PDB file of C-alpha atoms in Angstrom:
ATOM      1  CA  MET A  30      94.246 103.059 119.958  1.00 59.00           C
ATOM      2  CA  ASP A  31      90.650 103.811 122.247  1.00 67.00           C
ATOM      3  CA  LEU A  32      92.034 104.398 125.573  1.00 77.00           C
ATOM      4  CA  THR A  33      90.057 104.767 128.745  1.00 81.00           C
ATOM      5  CA  VAL A  34      91.367 107.798 130.700  1.00 85.00           C
ATOM      6  CA  ILE A  35      92.805 107.727 133.865  1.00 85.00           C
ATOM      7  CA  GLU A  36      93.764 110.603 135.749  1.00 87.00           C
ATOM      8  CA  HIS A  37      95.979 111.051 139.366  1.00 85.00           C
ATOM      9  CA  GLY A  38      96.887 114.133 140.954  1.00 81.00           C
ATOM     10  CA  ASN A  39      95.100 115.984 138.373  1.00 83.00           C
ATOM     11  CA  GLN A  40      97.021 114.628 135.103  1.00 87.00           C
ATOM     12  CA  ARG A  41      96.395 111.951 132.594  1.00 89.00           C
ATOM     13  CA  VAL A  42      98.356 108.571 133.297  1.00 91.00           C
ATOM     14  CA  LEU A  43      98.532 104.957 131.643  1.00 91.00           C
ATOM     15  CA  MET A  44      98.642 101.895 133.468  1.00 90.00           C
ATOM     16  CA  THR A  45     101.423  99.340 132.474  1.00 91.00           C
ATOM     17  CA  GLN A  46      99.031  96.958 130.654  1.00 90.00           C
ATOM     18  CA  GLN A  47      97.695  99.770 128.727  1.00 88.00           C
ATOM     19  CA  LEU A  48     101.173 101.064 128.111  1.00 91.00           C
ATOM     20  CA  ALA A  49     102.110  97.541 126.686  1.00 91.00           C
ATOM     21  CA  GLU A  50      99.185  97.457 124.268  1.00 90.00           C
ATOM     22  CA  GLY A  51     100.101 100.424 122.648  1.00 90.00           C
ATOM     23  CA  TYR A  52     104.006  99.868 122.510  1.00 90.00           C
ATOM     24  CA  GLU A  53     102.768  96.094 121.046  1.00 91.00           C
ATOM     25  CA  THR A  54     104.835  94.348 123.472  1.00 92.00           C
ATOM     26  CA  GLU A  55     104.487  92.565 126.817  1.00 93.00           C
ATOM     27  CA  SER A  56     103.581  94.070 130.588  1.00 91.00           C
ATOM     28  CA  GLN A  57     106.768  92.327 131.932  1.00 94.00           C
ATOM     29  CA  VAL A  58     108.993  94.018 129.023  1.00 93.00           C
ATOM     30  CA  ILE A  59     107.855  97.216 130.450  1.00 93.00           C
ATOM     31  CA  THR A  60     108.495  96.300 133.996  1.00 92.00           C
ATOM     32  CA  ASN A  61     111.908  94.634 132.872  1.00 93.00           C
ATOM     33  CA  ASN A  62     112.931  98.020 131.365  1.00 91.00           C
ATOM     34  CA  PHE A  63     111.474  99.765 134.439  1.00 92.00           C
ATOM     35  CA  ASN A  64     113.828  97.585 136.792  1.00 93.00           C
ATOM     36  CA  ARG A  65     116.819  97.940 134.566  1.00 91.00           C
ATOM     37  CA  ASN A  66     116.881 101.497 134.246  1.00 90.00           C
ATOM     38  CA  LYS A  67     115.331 102.520 137.733  1.00 90.00           C
ATOM     39  CA  GLU A  68     117.653 105.447 138.361  1.00 92.00           C
ATOM     40  CA  ARG A  69     116.415 107.503 135.579  1.00 91.00           C
ATOM     41  CA  TYR A  70     112.738 107.345 136.626  1.00 93.00           C
ATOM     42  CA  GLN A  71     111.600 109.696 139.095  1.00 93.00           C
ATOM     43  CA  LEU A  72     108.718 109.453 141.465  1.00 93.00           C
ATOM     44  CA  GLY A  73     106.288 111.735 141.348  1.00 91.00           C
ATOM     45  CA  LYS A  74     107.517 112.921 137.415  1.00 92.00           C
ATOM     46  CA  HIS A  75     107.972 109.518 135.450  1.00 92.00           C
ATOM     47  CA  TYR A  76     105.430 107.517 137.492  1.00 93.00           C
ATOM     48  CA  PHE A  77     103.177 107.442 140.491  1.00 93.00           C
ATOM     49  CA  LEU A  78     103.254 104.250 142.644  1.00 93.00           C
ATOM     50  CA  LEU A  79      99.843 103.194 144.571  1.00 91.00           C
ATOM     51  CA  GLU A  80      99.742 101.055 147.339  1.00 90.00           C
ATOM     52  CA  GLY A  81      97.833 100.383 150.620  1.00 89.00           C
ATOM     53  CA  GLU A  82      94.490 102.962 151.163  1.00 88.00           C
ATOM     54  CA  GLU A  83      95.813 104.904 148.013  1.00 88.00           C
ATOM     55  CA  LEU A  84      95.159 101.921 146.052  1.00 88.00           C
ATOM     56  CA  ALA A  85      92.068 100.680 147.621  1.00 86.00           C
ATOM     57  CA  ALA A  86      90.345 104.347 146.731  1.00 85.00           C
ATOM     58  CA  PHE A  87      91.762 104.419 143.212  1.00 84.00           C
ATOM     59  CA  LYS A  88      90.399 100.931 142.677  1.00 81.00           C
ATOM     60  CA  THR A  89      86.760 102.049 143.936  1.00 81.00           C
ATOM     61  CA  THR A  90      87.016 105.224 141.650  1.00 79.00           C
ATOM     62  CA  THR A  91      88.216 103.616 138.301  1.00 77.00           C
ATOM     63  CA  GLN A  92      86.230 102.005 135.696  1.00 71.00           C
ATOM     64  CA  ILE A  93      88.943  99.617 134.604  1.00 76.00           C
ATOM     65  CA  ASP A  94      88.688  96.184 136.311  1.00 77.00           C
ATOM     66  CA  LEU A  95      91.473  95.604 138.485  1.00 80.00           C
ATOM     67  CA  PRO A  96      92.595  91.712 140.131  1.00 78.00           C
ATOM     68  CA  LEU A  97      91.313  92.074 143.482  1.00 73.00           C
ATOM     69  CA  LYS A  98      94.547  90.778 145.127  1.00 79.00           C
ATOM     70  CA  LEU A  99      96.481  93.609 143.449  1.00 84.00           C
ATOM     71  CA  ASN A 100      98.506  95.180 145.736  1.00 87.00           C
ATOM     72  CA  LYS A 101     101.115  97.587 143.801  1.00 90.00           C
ATOM     73  CA  LEU A 102      99.588  99.606 140.819  1.00 91.00           C
ATOM     74  CA  TYR A 103     102.445 101.500 138.702  1.00 93.00           C
ATOM     75  CA  LEU A 104     100.437 104.741 136.788  1.00 93.00           C
ATOM     76  CA  TRP A 105     103.222 106.269 134.212  1.00 93.00           C
ATOM     77  CA  THR A 106     103.176 109.778 133.309  1.00 92.00           C
ATOM     78  CA  ASP A 107     103.829 111.152 129.556  1.00 91.00           C
ATOM     79  CA  LYS A 108     107.501 111.856 130.844  1.00 92.00           C
ATOM     80  CA  GLY A 109     107.706 108.045 131.823  1.00 91.00           C
ATOM     81  CA  THR A 110     105.892 107.098 128.516  1.00 91.00           C
ATOM     82  CA  LEU A 111     108.837 108.832 127.238  1.00 91.00           C
ATOM     83  CA  LEU A 112     111.448 106.636 128.870  1.00 92.00           C
ATOM     84  CA  HIS A 113     109.913 103.477 127.674  1.00 91.00           C
ATOM     85  CA  ALA A 114     109.738 104.530 124.336  1.00 90.00           C
ATOM     86  CA  LYS A 115     113.496 105.086 123.995  1.00 90.00           C
ATOM     87  CA  SER A 116     113.879 101.837 126.120  1.00 90.00           C
ATOM     88  CA  LEU A 117     112.124  99.915 123.659  1.00 91.00           C
ATOM     89  CA  ASN A 118     112.950 102.196 120.682  1.00 89.00           C
ATOM     90  CA  THR A 119     110.919 100.669 118.005  1.00 88.00           C
ATOM     91  CA  ASP A 120     108.799 102.429 115.005  1.00 86.00           C
ATOM     92  CA  LYS A 121     105.507 101.592 116.861  1.00 87.00           C
ATOM     93  CA  ALA A 122     106.612 102.839 120.224  1.00 86.00           C
ATOM     94  CA  TRP A 123     107.867 106.257 119.012  1.00 88.00           C
ATOM     95  CA  GLU A 124     104.869 106.322 116.303  1.00 87.00           C
ATOM     96  CA  VAL A 125     102.276 105.613 119.839  1.00 86.00           C
ATOM     97  CA  TYR A 126     103.831 107.720 122.036  1.00 86.00           C
ATOM     98  CA  ASP A 127     103.810 110.645 119.404  1.00 84.00           C
ATOM     99  CA  MET A 128      99.863 110.141 119.327  1.00 85.00           C
ATOM    100  CA  LEU A 129      99.783 109.680 123.183  1.00 87.00           C
ATOM    101  CA  VAL A 130     100.999 113.172 123.581  1.00 82.00           C
ATOM    102  CA  GLU A 131      98.788 114.349 120.882  1.00 79.00           C
ATOM    103  CA  SER A 132      95.495 112.947 121.467  1.00 81.00           C
ATOM    104  CA  TYR A 133      95.895 111.401 125.325  1.00 83.00           C
ATOM    105  CA  PHE A 134      98.122 113.778 127.294  1.00 83.00           C
ATOM    106  CA  GLN A 135      97.397 116.852 125.991  1.00 74.00           C
ATOM    107  CA  PRO A 136      93.860 116.912 124.631  1.00 63.00           C
ATOM    108  CA  LYS A 137      92.393 120.215 122.871  1.00 56.00           C
ATOM    109  CA  GLN A 138      90.389 121.931 125.363  1.00 57.00           C
ATOM    110  CA  PRO A 139      87.142 123.764 123.779  1.00 56.00           C
ATOM    111  CA  LEU A 140      87.241 127.067 124.183  1.00 55.00           C
ATOM    112  CA  ARG A 141      84.991 127.995 126.940  1.00 64.00           C
ATOM    113  CA  LEU A 142      83.816 131.997 127.350  1.00 60.00           C
ATOM    114  CA  THR A 143      80.979 133.909 129.201  1.00 70.00           C
ATOM    115  CA  PRO A 144      78.676 135.708 127.143  1.00 67.00           C
ATOM    116  CA  ASN A 145      80.472 139.123 128.072  1.00 70.00           C
ATOM    117  CA  GLU A 146      83.637 137.590 127.093  1.00 67.00           C
ATOM    118  CA  LEU A 147      82.310 135.973 123.577  1.00 65.00           C
ATOM    119  CA  ILE A 148      80.941 139.664 122.762  1.00 67.00           C
ATOM    120  CA  LEU A 149      84.747 141.197 123.275  1.00 71.00           C
ATOM    121  CA  SER A 150      85.991 138.943 121.605  1.00 68.00           C
ATOM    122  CA  LEU A 151      83.596 139.159 118.665  1.00 70.00           C
ATOM    123  CA  ALA A 152      84.028 142.968 118.643  1.00 71.00           C
ATOM    124  CA  GLN A 153      88.043 142.550 118.754  1.00 74.00           C
ATOM    125  CA  ALA A 154      87.546 139.801 115.831  1.00 68.00           C
ATOM    126  CA  ASN A 155      85.695 142.631 114.150  1.00 68.00           C
ATOM    127  CA  VAL A 156      87.709 145.264 114.718  1.00 70.00           C
ATOM    128  CA  VAL A 157      90.935 142.845 113.139  1.00 69.00           C
ATOM    129  CA  PHE A 158      88.483 142.470 110.270  1.00 63.00           C
ATOM    130  CA  GLU A 159      87.694 145.405 109.490  1.00 70.00           C
ATOM    131  CA  LYS A 160      91.325 146.852 109.618  1.00 69.00           C
ATOM    132  CA  ARG A 161      92.224 144.237 107.081  1.00 64.00           C
ATOM    133  CA  LEU A 162      89.503 145.536 105.155  1.00 61.00           C
ATOM    134  CA  ASP A 163      90.713 149.090 104.961  1.00 65.00           C
ATOM    135  CA  SER A 164      94.236 147.390 104.542  1.00 62.00           C
ATOM    136  CA  ILE A 165      92.966 145.342 101.498  1.00 54.00           C
ATOM    137  CA  GLU A 166      90.794 148.411 100.052  1.00 58.00           C
ATOM    138  CA  ALA A 167      93.864 150.825 100.491  1.00 60.00           C
ATOM    139  CA  SER A 168      96.142 148.542  98.395  1.00 51.00           C
ATOM    140  CA  GLN A 169      93.657 147.756  95.719  1.00 48.00           C
ATOM    141  CA  GLU A 170      93.070 151.821  95.039  1.00 57.00           C
ATOM    142  CA  LYS A 171      96.833 151.993  95.066  1.00 53.00           C
ATOM    143  CA  VAL A 172      97.113 149.467  92.519  1.00 41.00           C
ATOM    144  CA  SER A 173      94.231 150.619  90.418  1.00 44.00           C
ATOM    145  CA  LYS A 174      95.935 154.003  90.765  1.00 52.00           C
ATOM    146  CA  ALA A 175      99.158 152.482  89.347  1.00 44.00           C
ATOM    147  CA  ILE A 176      97.295 150.484  86.506  1.00 38.00           C
ATOM    148  CA  ASP A 177      95.974 153.780  85.565  1.00 46.00           C
ATOM    149  CA  THR A 178      98.957 155.372  85.682  1.00 52.00           C
ATOM    150  CA  LEU A 179     100.839 152.964  83.989  1.00 42.00           C
ATOM    151  CA  SER A 180      98.070 153.130  80.984  1.00 42.00           C
ATOM    152  CA  LYS A 181      98.204 157.083  80.539  1.00 51.00           C
ATOM    153  CA  SER A 182     102.191 156.526  79.867  1.00 53.00           C
ATOM    154  CA  ASN A 183     102.033 153.788  77.686  1.00 63.00           C
ATOM    155  CA  PRO A 184     102.546 154.833  74.024  1.00 67.00           C
ATOM    156  CA  ASP A 185     100.136 152.050  72.907  1.00 74.00           C
ATOM    157  CA  HIS A 186      97.145 152.868  75.183  1.00 82.00           C
ATOM    158  CA  TRP A 187      97.548 156.610  74.504  1.00 86.00           C
ATOM    159  CA  GLN A 188      97.472 156.007  70.592  1.00 88.00           C
ATOM    160  CA  ALA A 189      94.126 154.365  71.301  1.00 89.00           C
ATOM    161  CA  VAL A 190      92.629 156.993  73.048  1.00 88.00           C
ATOM    162  CA  MET A 191      93.952 159.220  70.025  1.00 89.00           C
ATOM    163  CA  LYS A 192      93.127 157.463  67.243  1.00 91.00           C
ATOM    164  CA  HIS A 193      89.338 157.260  69.198  1.00 90.00           C
ATOM    165  CA  GLN A 194      89.100 161.027  69.154  1.00 90.00           C
ATOM    166  CA  ILE A 195      90.702 161.649  65.944  1.00 92.00           C
ATOM    167  CA  GLY A 196      87.588 158.982  64.456  1.00 92.00           C
ATOM    168  CA  ARG A 197      85.273 161.127  66.211  1.00 90.00           C
ATOM    169  CA  ILE A 198      86.513 164.067  64.383  1.00 90.00           C
ATOM    170  CA  VAL A 199      86.319 162.529  61.063  1.00 91.00           C
ATOM    171  CA  ALA A 200      82.858 161.172  61.849  1.00 90.00           C
ATOM    172  CA  SER A 201      81.738 164.615  62.286  1.00 86.00           C
ATOM    173  CA  THR A 202      83.064 166.385  59.850  1.00 85.00           C
ATOM    174  CA  GLY A 203      83.189 163.874  57.170  1.00 87.00           C
ATOM    175  CA  MET A 204      86.548 164.796  55.676  1.00 88.00           C
ATOM    176  CA  ALA A 205      89.026 161.864  54.919  1.00 91.00           C
ATOM    177  CA  GLU A 206      90.988 160.693  58.079  1.00 92.00           C
ATOM    178  CA  THR A 207      94.332 161.520  56.309  1.00 92.00           C
ATOM    179  CA  LYS A 208      93.168 164.720  55.935  1.00 92.00           C
ATOM    180  CA  VAL A 209      91.952 165.484  59.299  1.00 92.00           C
ATOM    181  CA  ARG A 210      95.523 164.212  60.603  1.00 93.00           C
ATOM    182  CA  GLY A 211      97.353 166.578  58.571  1.00 94.00           C
ATOM    183  CA  PHE A 212      95.465 168.978  59.976  1.00 94.00           C
ATOM    184  CA  LEU A 213      96.377 167.935  63.712  1.00 95.00           C
ATOM    185  CA  TYR A 214     100.109 167.135  62.863  1.00 95.00           C
ATOM    186  CA  ARG A 215     100.084 170.750  61.134  1.00 95.00           C
ATOM    187  CA  ASP A 216      99.050 172.731  64.460  1.00 94.00           C
ATOM    188  CA  LEU A 217     101.514 170.510  66.513  1.00 94.00           C
ATOM    189  CA  GLU A 218     104.581 171.531  64.365  1.00 95.00           C
ATOM    190  CA  GLN A 219     103.432 174.835  64.357  1.00 94.00           C
ATOM    191  CA  GLU A 220     102.818 175.117  68.034  1.00 93.00           C
ATOM    192  CA  THR A 221     105.913 173.102  69.372  1.00 93.00           C
ATOM    193  CA  ASN A 222     108.061 173.934  66.284  1.00 93.00           C
ATOM    194  CA  CYS A 223     109.116 170.292  65.732  1.00 93.00           C
ATOM    195  CA  ASN A 224     109.340 168.647  62.658  1.00 95.00           C
ATOM    196  CA  LEU A 225     107.282 165.185  62.600  1.00 94.00           C
ATOM    197  CA  SER A 226     108.805 163.644  59.235  1.00 94.00           C
ATOM    198  CA  ALA A 227     112.523 164.400  61.233  1.00 94.00           C
ATOM    199  CA  ARG A 228     111.394 162.630  64.656  1.00 93.00           C
ATOM    200  CA  VAL A 229     109.959 159.439  62.617  1.00 93.00           C
ATOM    201  CA  THR A 230     113.256 159.240  61.206  1.00 94.00           C
ATOM    202  CA  LYS A 231     114.826 158.866  64.165  1.00 92.00           C
ATOM    203  CA  LEU A 232     112.585 156.969  65.898  1.00 91.00           C
ATOM    204  CA  GLN A 233     112.866 154.156  63.318  1.00 91.00           C
ATOM    205  CA  GLU A 234     116.658 154.245  63.668  1.00 92.00           C
ATOM    206  CA  ARG A 235     116.281 153.616  67.158  1.00 90.00           C
ATOM    207  CA  LEU A 236     113.815 150.689  67.009  1.00 89.00           C
ATOM    208  CA  LYS A 237     115.737 148.816  64.141  1.00 89.00           C
ATOM    209  CA  LYS A 238     119.115 149.467  66.372  1.00 90.00           C
ATOM    210  CA  ALA A 239     117.122 147.695  69.499  1.00 89.00           C
ATOM    211  CA  GLY A 240     116.264 144.768  66.909  1.00 89.00           C
ATOM    212  CA  VAL A 241     112.727 145.501  65.727  1.00 86.00           C
ATOM    213  CA  THR A 242     112.465 143.990  62.451  1.00 90.00           C
ATOM    214  CA  TYR A 243     113.050 146.314  59.319  1.00 90.00           C
ATOM    215  CA  ARG A 244     109.253 146.224  58.440  1.00 90.00           C
ATOM    216  CA  LYS A 245     107.797 146.709  61.629  1.00 88.00           C
ATOM    217  CA  ALA A 246     110.430 149.685  62.325  1.00 87.00           C
ATOM    218  CA  MET A 247     109.533 151.324  58.750  1.00 92.00           C
ATOM    219  CA  ALA A 248     105.816 150.688  59.695  1.00 91.00           C
ATOM    220  CA  THR A 249     106.327 153.716  62.152  1.00 90.00           C
ATOM    221  CA  THR A 250     103.579 156.847  61.832  1.00 93.00           C
ATOM    222  CA  LYS A 251     103.801 160.417  62.747  1.00 94.00           C
ATOM    223  CA  LEU A 252     101.717 159.135  65.897  1.00 93.00           C
ATOM    224  CA  ASP A 253     104.013 156.729  67.270  1.00 92.00           C
ATOM    225  CA  ALA A 254     106.695 159.584  67.081  1.00 92.00           C
ATOM    226  CA  ILE A 255     104.313 161.831  69.053  1.00 93.00           C
ATOM    227  CA  ALA A 256     103.286 159.239  71.527  1.00 90.00           C
ATOM    228  CA  HIS A 257     107.267 158.311  72.648  1.00 87.00           C
ATOM    229  CA  GLU A 258     107.793 161.952  73.512  1.00 89.00           C
ATOM    230  CA  LYS A 259     105.840 163.555  76.560  1.00 88.00           C
ATOM    231  CA  LYS A 260     106.050 166.763  75.401  1.00 91.00           C
ATOM    232  CA  LEU A 261     104.690 166.353  71.869  1.00 92.00           C
ATOM    233  CA  ARG A 262     101.607 164.056  73.421  1.00 90.00           C
ATOM    234  CA  LEU A 263     101.001 166.598  76.159  1.00 91.00           C
ATOM    235  CA  ALA A 264     100.741 169.193  72.909  1.00 92.00           C
ATOM    236  CA  PHE A 265      98.805 166.921  70.585  1.00 92.00           C
ATOM    237  CA  GLU A 266      96.090 166.349  73.399  1.00 90.00           C
ATOM    238  CA  VAL A 267      95.757 170.188  73.661  1.00 91.00           C
ATOM    239  CA  ILE A 268      94.836 170.133  69.917  1.00 92.00           C
ATOM    240  CA  VAL A 269      93.023 167.564  69.427  1.00 91.00           C
ATOM    241  CA  SER A 270      90.529 168.194  72.351  1.00 89.00           C
ATOM    242  CA  ARG A 271      90.589 171.576  70.538  1.00 89.00           C
ATOM    243  CA  TYR A 272      88.927 170.114  67.582  1.00 89.00           C
ATOM    244  CA  VAL A 273      86.718 167.846  69.303  1.00 88.00           C
ATOM    245  CA  ALA A 274      85.037 170.561  71.115  1.00 87.00           C
ATOM    246  CA  LYS A 275      84.976 172.689  67.940  1.00 83.00           C
ATOM    247  CA  TYR A 276      83.333 169.753  65.469  1.00 82.00           C
ATOM    248  CA  CYS A 277      82.195 167.163  68.152  1.00 81.00           C
ATOM    249  CA  ASP A 278      80.097 169.478  70.587  1.00 58.00           C
ATOM    250  CA  GLY A 279      82.154 168.858  73.371  1.00 44.00           C
ATOM    251  CA  PHE A 280      84.177 166.213  74.916  1.00 41.00           C
TER     252      PHE A 280
END
């Protein structure tokens, strides 16, 4: 809907003909609805009535051709167009009314800033951006720490680290892996006064009760048993580190 903008009293208005064309009805229908419900319309709120010199002045400023013999002109405000939409109560009228409110009566004004206001606005936006960036970085750091903590406490991850260190000892000494593990487990039992074989048996029973398959539960190793107890994990790490330092030229 392409409308020529008309203003009166520093606000946008529509002539009866424009309103009728938009609502897809006749100008006379608009006039009749107004006459039947005149008590609901307030001059200056819903419409303006131009006559005499005021109408003559309007004719000289508007870009719309008006009949020369026209002696009375109604101009409808946004609130007036609403009342006409209610009177017509058609889908088209309501559709056009919504469009008029959004694009004609309340057009979005471009943001106009002075150079100083623009600089201040950009500076404020930059401060907000930096704060959000700091917040994001802090959140990422928390996530990283959480993941790191989780990894360290995860038995599978811990075992992977220990297996890697044991592999280094095997490669440096040339001994069989089973023999290296035997020395490590022996030292752990002596230093913590624990029985790893008994720990393995208890872990197997817990796994079977938890629903783990018999085959998987029976495949449990001494390293699995160590991984499930924090005290044994810490002691085993010290022992493995001692072997690495002795046979692998440090960590």
